[in-house]
Short mmCIF file of C-alpha atoms in Angstrom, two decimals:
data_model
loop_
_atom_site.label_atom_id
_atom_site.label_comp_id
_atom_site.label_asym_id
_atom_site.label_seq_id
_atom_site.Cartn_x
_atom_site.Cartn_y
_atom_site.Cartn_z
CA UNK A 1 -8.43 -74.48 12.45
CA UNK A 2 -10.80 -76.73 10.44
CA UNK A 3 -10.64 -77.59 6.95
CA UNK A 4 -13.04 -77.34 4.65
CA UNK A 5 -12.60 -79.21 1.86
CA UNK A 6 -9.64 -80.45 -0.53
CA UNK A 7 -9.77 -79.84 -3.79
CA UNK A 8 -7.93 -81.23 -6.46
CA UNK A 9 -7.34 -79.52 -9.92
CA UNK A 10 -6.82 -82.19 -13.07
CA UNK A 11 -6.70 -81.70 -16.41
CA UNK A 12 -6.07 -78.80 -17.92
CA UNK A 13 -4.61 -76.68 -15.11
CA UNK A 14 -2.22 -79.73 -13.64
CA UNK A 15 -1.20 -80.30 -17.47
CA UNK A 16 -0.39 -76.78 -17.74
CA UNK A 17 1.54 -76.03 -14.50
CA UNK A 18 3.89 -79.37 -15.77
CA UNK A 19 5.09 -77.47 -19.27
CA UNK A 20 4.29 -75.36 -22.49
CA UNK A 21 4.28 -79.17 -24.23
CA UNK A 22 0.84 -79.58 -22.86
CA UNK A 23 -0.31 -76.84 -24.81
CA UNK A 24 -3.05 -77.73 -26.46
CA UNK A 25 -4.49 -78.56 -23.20
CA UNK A 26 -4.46 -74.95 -22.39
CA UNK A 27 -7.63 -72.23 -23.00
CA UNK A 28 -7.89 -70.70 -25.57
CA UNK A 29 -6.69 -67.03 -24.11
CA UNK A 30 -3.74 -68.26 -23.62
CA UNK A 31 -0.51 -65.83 -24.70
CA UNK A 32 2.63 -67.82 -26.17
CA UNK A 33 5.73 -65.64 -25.33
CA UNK A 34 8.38 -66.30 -27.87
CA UNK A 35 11.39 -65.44 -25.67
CA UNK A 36 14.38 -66.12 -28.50
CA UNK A 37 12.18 -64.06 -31.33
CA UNK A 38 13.78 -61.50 -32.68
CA UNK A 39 12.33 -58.43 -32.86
CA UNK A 40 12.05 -55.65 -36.35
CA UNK A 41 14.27 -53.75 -35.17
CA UNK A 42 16.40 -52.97 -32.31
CA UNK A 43 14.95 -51.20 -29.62
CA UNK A 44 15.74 -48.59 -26.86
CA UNK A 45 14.70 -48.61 -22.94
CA UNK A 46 13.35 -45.69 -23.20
CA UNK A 47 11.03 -46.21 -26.30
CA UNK A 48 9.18 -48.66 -23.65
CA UNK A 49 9.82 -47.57 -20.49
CA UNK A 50 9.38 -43.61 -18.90
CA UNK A 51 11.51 -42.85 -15.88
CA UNK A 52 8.79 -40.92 -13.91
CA UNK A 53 10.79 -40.59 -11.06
CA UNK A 54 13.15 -42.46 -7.98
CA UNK A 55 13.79 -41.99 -4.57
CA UNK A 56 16.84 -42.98 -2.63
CA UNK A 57 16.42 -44.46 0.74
CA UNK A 58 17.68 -43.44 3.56
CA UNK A 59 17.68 -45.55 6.87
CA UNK A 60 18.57 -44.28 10.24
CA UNK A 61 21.87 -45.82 12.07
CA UNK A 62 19.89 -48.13 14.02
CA UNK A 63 17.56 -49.59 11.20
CA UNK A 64 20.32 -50.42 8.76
CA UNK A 65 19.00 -51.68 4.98
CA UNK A 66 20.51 -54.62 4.69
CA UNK A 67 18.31 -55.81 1.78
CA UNK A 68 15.01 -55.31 -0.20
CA UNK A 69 12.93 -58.76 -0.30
CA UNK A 70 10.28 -56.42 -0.83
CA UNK A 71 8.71 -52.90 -1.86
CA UNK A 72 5.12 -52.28 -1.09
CA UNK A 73 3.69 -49.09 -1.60
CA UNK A 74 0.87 -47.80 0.06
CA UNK A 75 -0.90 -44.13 1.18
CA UNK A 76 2.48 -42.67 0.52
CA UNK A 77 4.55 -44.68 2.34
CA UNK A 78 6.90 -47.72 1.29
CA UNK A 79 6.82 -50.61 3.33
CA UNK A 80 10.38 -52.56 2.95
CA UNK A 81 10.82 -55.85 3.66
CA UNK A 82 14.45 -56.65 4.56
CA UNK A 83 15.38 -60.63 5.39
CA UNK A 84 18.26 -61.62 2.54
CA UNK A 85 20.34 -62.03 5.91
CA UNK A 86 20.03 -63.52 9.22
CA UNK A 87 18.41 -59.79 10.11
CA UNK A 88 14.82 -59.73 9.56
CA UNK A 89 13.20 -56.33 9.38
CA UNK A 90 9.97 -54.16 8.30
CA UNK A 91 10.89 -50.59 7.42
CA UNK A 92 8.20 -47.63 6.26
CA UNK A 93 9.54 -44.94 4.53
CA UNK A 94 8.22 -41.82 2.99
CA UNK A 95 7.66 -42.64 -0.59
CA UNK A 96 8.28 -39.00 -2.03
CA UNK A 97 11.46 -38.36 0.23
CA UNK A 98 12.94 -42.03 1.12
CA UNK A 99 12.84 -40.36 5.01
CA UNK A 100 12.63 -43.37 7.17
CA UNK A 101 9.58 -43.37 9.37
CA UNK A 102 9.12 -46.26 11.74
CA UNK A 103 9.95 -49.87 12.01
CA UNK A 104 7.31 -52.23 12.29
CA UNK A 105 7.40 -55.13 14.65
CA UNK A 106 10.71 -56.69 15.77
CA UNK A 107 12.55 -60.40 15.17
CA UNK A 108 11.96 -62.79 18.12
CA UNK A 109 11.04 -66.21 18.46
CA UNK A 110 8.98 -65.03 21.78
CA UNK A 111 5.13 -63.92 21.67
CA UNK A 112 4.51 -60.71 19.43
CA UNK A 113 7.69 -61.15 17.45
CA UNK A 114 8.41 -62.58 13.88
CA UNK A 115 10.64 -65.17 12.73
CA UNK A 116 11.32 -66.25 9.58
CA UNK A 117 9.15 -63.32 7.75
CA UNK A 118 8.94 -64.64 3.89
CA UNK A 119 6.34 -62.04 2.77
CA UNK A 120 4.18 -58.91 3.13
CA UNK A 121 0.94 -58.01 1.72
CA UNK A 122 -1.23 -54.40 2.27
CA UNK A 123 -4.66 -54.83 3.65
CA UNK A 124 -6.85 -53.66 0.79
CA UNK A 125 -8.71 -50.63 2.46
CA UNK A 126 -6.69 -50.64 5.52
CA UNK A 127 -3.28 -48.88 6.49
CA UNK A 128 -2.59 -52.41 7.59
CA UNK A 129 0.30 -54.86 6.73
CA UNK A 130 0.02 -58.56 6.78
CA UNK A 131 3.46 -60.74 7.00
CA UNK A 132 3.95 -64.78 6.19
CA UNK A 133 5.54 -66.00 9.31
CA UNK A 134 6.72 -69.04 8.82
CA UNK A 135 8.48 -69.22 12.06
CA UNK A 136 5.00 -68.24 14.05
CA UNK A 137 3.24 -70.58 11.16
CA UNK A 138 0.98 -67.37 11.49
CA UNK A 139 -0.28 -64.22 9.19
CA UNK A 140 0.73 -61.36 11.71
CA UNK A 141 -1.17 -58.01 11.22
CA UNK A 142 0.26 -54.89 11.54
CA UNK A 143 -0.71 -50.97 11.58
CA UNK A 144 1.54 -48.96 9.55
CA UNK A 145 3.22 -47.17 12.55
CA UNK A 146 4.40 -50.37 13.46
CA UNK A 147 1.64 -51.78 16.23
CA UNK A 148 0.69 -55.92 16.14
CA UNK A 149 -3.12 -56.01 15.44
CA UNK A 150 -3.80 -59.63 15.24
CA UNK A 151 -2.09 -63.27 14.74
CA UNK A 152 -3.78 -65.71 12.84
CA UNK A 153 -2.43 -69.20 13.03
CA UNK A 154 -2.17 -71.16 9.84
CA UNK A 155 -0.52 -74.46 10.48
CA UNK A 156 1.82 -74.13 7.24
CA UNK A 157 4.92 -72.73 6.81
CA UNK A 158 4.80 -70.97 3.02
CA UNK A 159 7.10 -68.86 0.66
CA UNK A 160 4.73 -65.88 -0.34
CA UNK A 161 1.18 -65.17 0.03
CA UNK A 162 -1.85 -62.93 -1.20
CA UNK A 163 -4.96 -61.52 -0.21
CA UNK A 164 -7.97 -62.63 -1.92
CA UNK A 165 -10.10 -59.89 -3.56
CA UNK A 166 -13.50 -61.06 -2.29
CA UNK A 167 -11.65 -61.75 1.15
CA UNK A 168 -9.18 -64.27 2.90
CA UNK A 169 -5.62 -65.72 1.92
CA UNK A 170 -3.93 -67.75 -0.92
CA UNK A 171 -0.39 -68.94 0.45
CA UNK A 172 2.27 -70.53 -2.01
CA UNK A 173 3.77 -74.35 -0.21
CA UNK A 174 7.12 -74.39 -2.38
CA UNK A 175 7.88 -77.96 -1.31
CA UNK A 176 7.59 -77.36 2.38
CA UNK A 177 4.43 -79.51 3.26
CA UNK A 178 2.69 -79.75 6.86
CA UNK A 179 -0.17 -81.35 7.75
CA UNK A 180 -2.33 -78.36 7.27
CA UNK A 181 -0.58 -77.73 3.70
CA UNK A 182 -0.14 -81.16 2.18
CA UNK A 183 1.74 -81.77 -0.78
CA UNK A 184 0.19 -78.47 -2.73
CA UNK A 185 1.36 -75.31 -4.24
CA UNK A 186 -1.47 -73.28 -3.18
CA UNK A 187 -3.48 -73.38 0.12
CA UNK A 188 -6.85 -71.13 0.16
CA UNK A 189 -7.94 -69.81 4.16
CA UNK A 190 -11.05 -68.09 4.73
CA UNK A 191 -10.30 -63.89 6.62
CA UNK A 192 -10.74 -66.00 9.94
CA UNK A 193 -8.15 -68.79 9.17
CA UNK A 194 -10.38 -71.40 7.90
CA UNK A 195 -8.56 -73.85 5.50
CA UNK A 196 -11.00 -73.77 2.29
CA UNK A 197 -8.91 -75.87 -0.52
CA UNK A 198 -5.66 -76.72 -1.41
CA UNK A 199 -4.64 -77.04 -5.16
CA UNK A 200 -1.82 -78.18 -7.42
CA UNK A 201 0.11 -81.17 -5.86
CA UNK A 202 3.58 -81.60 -5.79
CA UNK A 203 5.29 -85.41 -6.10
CA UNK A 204 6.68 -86.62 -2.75
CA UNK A 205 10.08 -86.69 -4.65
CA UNK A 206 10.28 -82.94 -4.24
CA UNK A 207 9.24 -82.17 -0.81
CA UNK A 208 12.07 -80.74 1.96
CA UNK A 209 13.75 -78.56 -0.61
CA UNK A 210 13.06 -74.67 -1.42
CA UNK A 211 14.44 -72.57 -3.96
CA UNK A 212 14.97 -68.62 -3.33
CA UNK A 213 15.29 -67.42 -7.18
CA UNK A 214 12.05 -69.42 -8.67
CA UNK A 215 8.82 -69.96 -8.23
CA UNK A 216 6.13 -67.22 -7.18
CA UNK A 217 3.02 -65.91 -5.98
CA UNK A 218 2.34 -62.01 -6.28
CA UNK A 219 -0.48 -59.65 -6.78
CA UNK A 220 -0.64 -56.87 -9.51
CA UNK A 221 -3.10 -54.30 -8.72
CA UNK A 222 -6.15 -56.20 -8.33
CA UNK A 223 -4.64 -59.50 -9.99
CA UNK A 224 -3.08 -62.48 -8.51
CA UNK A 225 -0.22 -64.09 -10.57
CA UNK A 226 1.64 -67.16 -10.06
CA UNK A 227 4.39 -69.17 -11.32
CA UNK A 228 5.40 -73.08 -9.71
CA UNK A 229 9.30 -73.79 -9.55
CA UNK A 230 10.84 -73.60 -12.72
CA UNK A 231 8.19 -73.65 -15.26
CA UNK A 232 7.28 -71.34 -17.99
CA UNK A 233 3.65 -71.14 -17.06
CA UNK A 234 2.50 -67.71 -15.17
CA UNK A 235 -0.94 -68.37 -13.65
CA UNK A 236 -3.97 -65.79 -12.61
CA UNK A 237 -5.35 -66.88 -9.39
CA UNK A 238 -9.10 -66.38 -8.08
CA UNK A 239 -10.85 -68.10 -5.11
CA UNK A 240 -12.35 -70.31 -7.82
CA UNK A 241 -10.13 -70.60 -10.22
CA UNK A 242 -6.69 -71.40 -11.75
CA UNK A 243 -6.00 -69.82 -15.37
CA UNK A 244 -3.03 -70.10 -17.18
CA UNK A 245 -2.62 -66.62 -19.35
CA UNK A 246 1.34 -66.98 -20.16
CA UNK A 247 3.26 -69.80 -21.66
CA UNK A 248 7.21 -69.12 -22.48
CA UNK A 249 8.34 -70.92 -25.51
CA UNK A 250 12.28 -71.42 -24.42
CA UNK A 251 12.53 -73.07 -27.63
CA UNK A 252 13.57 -76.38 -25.91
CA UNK A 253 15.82 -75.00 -22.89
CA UNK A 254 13.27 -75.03 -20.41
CA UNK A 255 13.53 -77.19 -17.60
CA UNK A 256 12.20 -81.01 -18.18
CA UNK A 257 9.09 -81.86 -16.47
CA UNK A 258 10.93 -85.25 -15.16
CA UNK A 259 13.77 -83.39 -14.02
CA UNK A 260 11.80 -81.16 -11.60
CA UNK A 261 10.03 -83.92 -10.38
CA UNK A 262 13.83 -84.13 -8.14
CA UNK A 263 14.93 -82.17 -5.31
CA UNK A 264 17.62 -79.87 -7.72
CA UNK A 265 20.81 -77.86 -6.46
CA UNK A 266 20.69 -75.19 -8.97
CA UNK A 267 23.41 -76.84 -11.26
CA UNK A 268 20.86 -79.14 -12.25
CA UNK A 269 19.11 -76.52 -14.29
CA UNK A 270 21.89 -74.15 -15.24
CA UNK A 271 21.72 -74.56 -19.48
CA UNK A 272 17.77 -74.54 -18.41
CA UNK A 273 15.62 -71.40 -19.01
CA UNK A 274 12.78 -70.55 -16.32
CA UNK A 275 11.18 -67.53 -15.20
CA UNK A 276 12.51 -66.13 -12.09
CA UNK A 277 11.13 -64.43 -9.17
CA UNK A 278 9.38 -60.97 -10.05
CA UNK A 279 6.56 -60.08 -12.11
CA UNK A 280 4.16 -56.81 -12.53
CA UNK A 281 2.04 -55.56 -15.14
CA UNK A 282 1.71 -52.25 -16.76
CA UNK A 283 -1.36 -51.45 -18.75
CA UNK A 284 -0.84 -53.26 -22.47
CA UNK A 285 2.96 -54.74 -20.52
CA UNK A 286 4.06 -57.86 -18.54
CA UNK A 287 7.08 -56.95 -17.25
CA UNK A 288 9.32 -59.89 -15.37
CA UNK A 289 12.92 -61.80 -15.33
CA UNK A 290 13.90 -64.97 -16.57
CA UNK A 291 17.38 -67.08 -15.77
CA UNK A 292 19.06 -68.26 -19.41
CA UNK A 293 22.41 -68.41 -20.32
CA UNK A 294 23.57 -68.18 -16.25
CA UNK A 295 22.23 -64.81 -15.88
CA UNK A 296 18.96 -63.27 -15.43
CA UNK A 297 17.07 -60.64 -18.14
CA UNK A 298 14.68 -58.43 -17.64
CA UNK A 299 11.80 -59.23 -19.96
CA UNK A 300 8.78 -57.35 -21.90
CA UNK A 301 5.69 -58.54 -23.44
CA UNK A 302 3.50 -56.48 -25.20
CA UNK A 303 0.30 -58.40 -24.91
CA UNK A 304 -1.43 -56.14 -28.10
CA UNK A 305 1.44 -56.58 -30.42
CA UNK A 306 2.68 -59.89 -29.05
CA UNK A 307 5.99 -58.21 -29.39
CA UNK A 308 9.15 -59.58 -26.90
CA UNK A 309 11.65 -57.64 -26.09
CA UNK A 310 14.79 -58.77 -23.62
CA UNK A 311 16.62 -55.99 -21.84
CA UNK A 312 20.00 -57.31 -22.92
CA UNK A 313 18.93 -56.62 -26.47
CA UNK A 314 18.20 -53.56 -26.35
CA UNK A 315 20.56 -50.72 -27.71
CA UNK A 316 23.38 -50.30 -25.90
CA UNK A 317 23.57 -46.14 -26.47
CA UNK A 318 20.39 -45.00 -24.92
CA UNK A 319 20.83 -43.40 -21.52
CA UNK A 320 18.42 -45.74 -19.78
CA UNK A 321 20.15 -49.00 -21.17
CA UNK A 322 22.55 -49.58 -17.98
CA UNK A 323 19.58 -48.52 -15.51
CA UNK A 324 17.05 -51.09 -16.57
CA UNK A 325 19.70 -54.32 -16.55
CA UNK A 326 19.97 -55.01 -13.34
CA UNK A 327 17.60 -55.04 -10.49
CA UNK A 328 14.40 -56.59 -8.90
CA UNK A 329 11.25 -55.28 -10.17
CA UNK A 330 7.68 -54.09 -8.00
CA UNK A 331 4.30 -53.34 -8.63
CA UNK A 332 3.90 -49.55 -7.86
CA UNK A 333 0.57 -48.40 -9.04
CA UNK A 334 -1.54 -50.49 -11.65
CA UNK A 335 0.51 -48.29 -14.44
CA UNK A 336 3.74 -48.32 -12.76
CA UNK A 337 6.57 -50.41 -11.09
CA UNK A 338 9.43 -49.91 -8.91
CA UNK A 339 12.89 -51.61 -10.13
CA UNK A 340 15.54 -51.46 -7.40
CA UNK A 341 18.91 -50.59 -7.68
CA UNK A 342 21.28 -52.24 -5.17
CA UNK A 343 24.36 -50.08 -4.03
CA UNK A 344 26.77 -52.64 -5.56
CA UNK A 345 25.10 -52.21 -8.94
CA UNK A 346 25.59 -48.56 -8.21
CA UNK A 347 28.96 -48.81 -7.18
CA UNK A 348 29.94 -51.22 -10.41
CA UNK A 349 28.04 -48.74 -12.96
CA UNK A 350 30.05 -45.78 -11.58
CA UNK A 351 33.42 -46.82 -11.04
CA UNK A 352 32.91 -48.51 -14.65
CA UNK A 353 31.46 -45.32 -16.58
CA UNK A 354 28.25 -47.88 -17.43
CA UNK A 355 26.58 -44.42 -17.26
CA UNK A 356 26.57 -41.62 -19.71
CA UNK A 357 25.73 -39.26 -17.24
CA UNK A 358 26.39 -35.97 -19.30
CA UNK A 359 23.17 -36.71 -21.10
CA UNK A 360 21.03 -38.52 -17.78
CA UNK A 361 21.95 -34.81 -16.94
CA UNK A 362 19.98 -33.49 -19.35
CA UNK A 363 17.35 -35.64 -18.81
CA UNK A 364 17.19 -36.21 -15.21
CA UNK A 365 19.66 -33.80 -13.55
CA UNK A 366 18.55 -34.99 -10.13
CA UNK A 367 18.97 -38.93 -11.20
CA UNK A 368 22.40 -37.92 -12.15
CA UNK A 369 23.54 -35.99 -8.87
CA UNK A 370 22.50 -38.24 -6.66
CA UNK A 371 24.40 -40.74 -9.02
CA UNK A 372 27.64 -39.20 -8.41
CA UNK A 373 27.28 -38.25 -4.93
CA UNK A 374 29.41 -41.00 -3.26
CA UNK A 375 27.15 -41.25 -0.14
CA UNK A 376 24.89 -42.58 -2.94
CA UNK A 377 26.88 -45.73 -3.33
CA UNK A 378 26.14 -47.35 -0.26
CA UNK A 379 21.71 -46.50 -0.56
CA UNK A 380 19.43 -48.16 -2.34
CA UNK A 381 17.88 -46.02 -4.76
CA UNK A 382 14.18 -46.96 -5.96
CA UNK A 383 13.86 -46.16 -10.16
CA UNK A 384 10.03 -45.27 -10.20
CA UNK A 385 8.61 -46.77 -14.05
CA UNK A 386 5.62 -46.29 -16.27
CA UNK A 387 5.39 -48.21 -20.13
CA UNK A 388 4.57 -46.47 -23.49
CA UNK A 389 3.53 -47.76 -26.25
CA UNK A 390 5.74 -48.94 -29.53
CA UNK A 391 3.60 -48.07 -32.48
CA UNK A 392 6.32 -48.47 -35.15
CA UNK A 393 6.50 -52.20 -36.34
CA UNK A 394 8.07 -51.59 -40.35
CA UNK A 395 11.29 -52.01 -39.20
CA UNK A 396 12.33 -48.25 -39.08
CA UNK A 397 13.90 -47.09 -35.89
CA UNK A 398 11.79 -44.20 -34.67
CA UNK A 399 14.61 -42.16 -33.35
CA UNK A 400 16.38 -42.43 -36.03
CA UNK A 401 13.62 -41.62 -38.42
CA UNK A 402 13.31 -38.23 -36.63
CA UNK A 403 16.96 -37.14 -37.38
#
């Protein structure tokens, strides 16, 4: 592997990945989310969001789901990535059906295995998956029914990664430097390997640590996105450039730029606010979670109206309110995303009558079967997600103005 070239960003993107009090550093384009704002009027889930669908999936006895890292979704199939335990495992199911299909690849420390999997990406174009393996310091290429097509060594170990449109890699360094990686956030390879740049630094005082709920790298149909640990900056990504496009105003709870300059336990930042892991995009929509109050929210900008909404806030008598609270959200189409619901969230919704199933009934009669069929309790089910648009902004409730 050869590098390149190193290149350092200053100015106006290093100022920007510190904090929103750089500000008027930033470009112009740049969207100020004001996450405590309070919105006209309260609104419903389902005056933003359209349940278009869900599937529940359904392993065979020996590929047990242990966990969903990750959901990617492509030519009808869903690739899962499951790794939340010491199990690491890629699963393709039928997207329609939630049939399980195939495995792909196997754990092992020996030639053609992975170890320590952190992330998959689709090959644009292909029916090809790519995995992060840190263990293999490698991006490992497979077909979707499951054969290895290539391993590319990359001399870095990495949390998440991304394929560049115009070809080759990004790969997010949380704090986990080699000598390939350095002390950046973002490492560029050419398709063949090639280190190209590196960009963003990171202060020796943080390096050795990692941190599972904040911090990443993702792509939204043909955008990149990222977000450095604890900040309130989300970042799009090209081969050239680094553009801030989101700043969240926490209204002075977000996490000091001193403070992460440390190697933190969590604790450290618990009366902090910070976006967390997750974010997708929805035509006029940014869709993501942040951590406030010790608890995460799933969040909503409306990037024509400038309009926030949290999902906490919204009213508590819709049908969808209880559906949308809890769970990890994916990019499903450019229009739609995929928010996950865990069989313990099932289980606590049901045996807690979160649900008002007589009218889900009437709305989605197969949502609300498979709801209350107990086999259902111990699946994952996959809520499938599209955005509308709120038009009403005088502070009339337009439900309530129908009646």
């Amino acid at each position: 592997m050869k590098t390149v070239q190193v290149l350092l960003f200053i100015s106006t993107t290093i100022a920007a990945a510190g904090c929103k009090n750089t500000n008027s550093m930033l470009d112009d384009g740049l969207r100020e989310i004001q996450v405590f704002s309070s919105s006209p009027y309260t609104i419903r889930a389902s005056e933003l969001f359209d349940l278009e669908g869900f599937v529940t999936l359904a392993p065979s006895e020996s590929a047990p789901l242990r966990s969903i890292r990750k959901a990617v979704f492509s030519n009808g199939k869903i690739i899962i990535l499951d790794n939340r335990t010491d199990f690491q495992n890629l699963y393709v199911f039928d997207e329609k059906t939630g049939i399980f299909l195939n495995k792909i690849g196997h754990q092992s420390e020996s030639q053609g295995g992975y170890n320590e999997l952190y992330d998959i990406v689709p090959e644009p174009g292909k029916n090809n998956i790519t995995g992060l393996v840190a263990g293999k310091m490698a991006f490992m290429t497979y077909d979707l029914s499951g054969n290895l097509l290539s391993t590319l060594p990359n001399g870095m170990y990495g949390q998440q990664m991304a394929i560049l449109p115009d070809g080759g890699y990004v790969v997010y360094n949380e704090f986990g430097a080699t000598d390939i990686s350095g002390k950046y956030h973002l490492v560029y390879y050419d398709n063949k390997g090639n280190l190209i740049k590196r960009a963003l630094p990171y202060p020796e005082s943080s390096d050795g640590w990692g941190y599972e709920y904040t911090g990443f790298l993702t792509s939204a149909g043909h955008q990149i996105w990222f977000n450095p640990p604890f900040s309130d900056t989300v970042f799009s990504l090209s081969k050239n450039r680094i553009t801030p496009v989101y700043v969240l105003d926490f209204k002075g709870k977000e996490v000091p730029v001193e403070l992460r300059k440390k190697k933190l336990t969590g604790w450290d930042t618990d009366n902090n606010a910070f976006l967390y892991e997750g974010f997708v995009t929805t035509g006029q929509y940014a869709v993501f979670h942040i951590f406030d109050e010790q608890k995460t929210s799933l969040c909503v900008f409306d990037n024509l109206s400038g309009n926030f909404y949290n999902a906490r806030n919204f009213r508590e008598d819709d049908w969808l309110y209880p559906l949308v609270q809890v769970g990890d959200v994916f990019q499903k189409s450019e229009t739609s995303f995929a928010l996950v619901l865990e069989p313990r969230r099932i289980r606590h919704m049901m045996a807690n009558n979160k649900i008002n199933m007589e009218e889900l009934g009437r709305r989605h009669p197969d949502l609300a079967q498979t709801l209350a069929d107990k086999d259902s309790e111990n699946k994952y089910i996959l809520l499938y997600f599209s955005t509308r648009p709120v038009l009403r902004r005088d502070g009339n409730d337009p439900e309530e103005t129908k009646q």
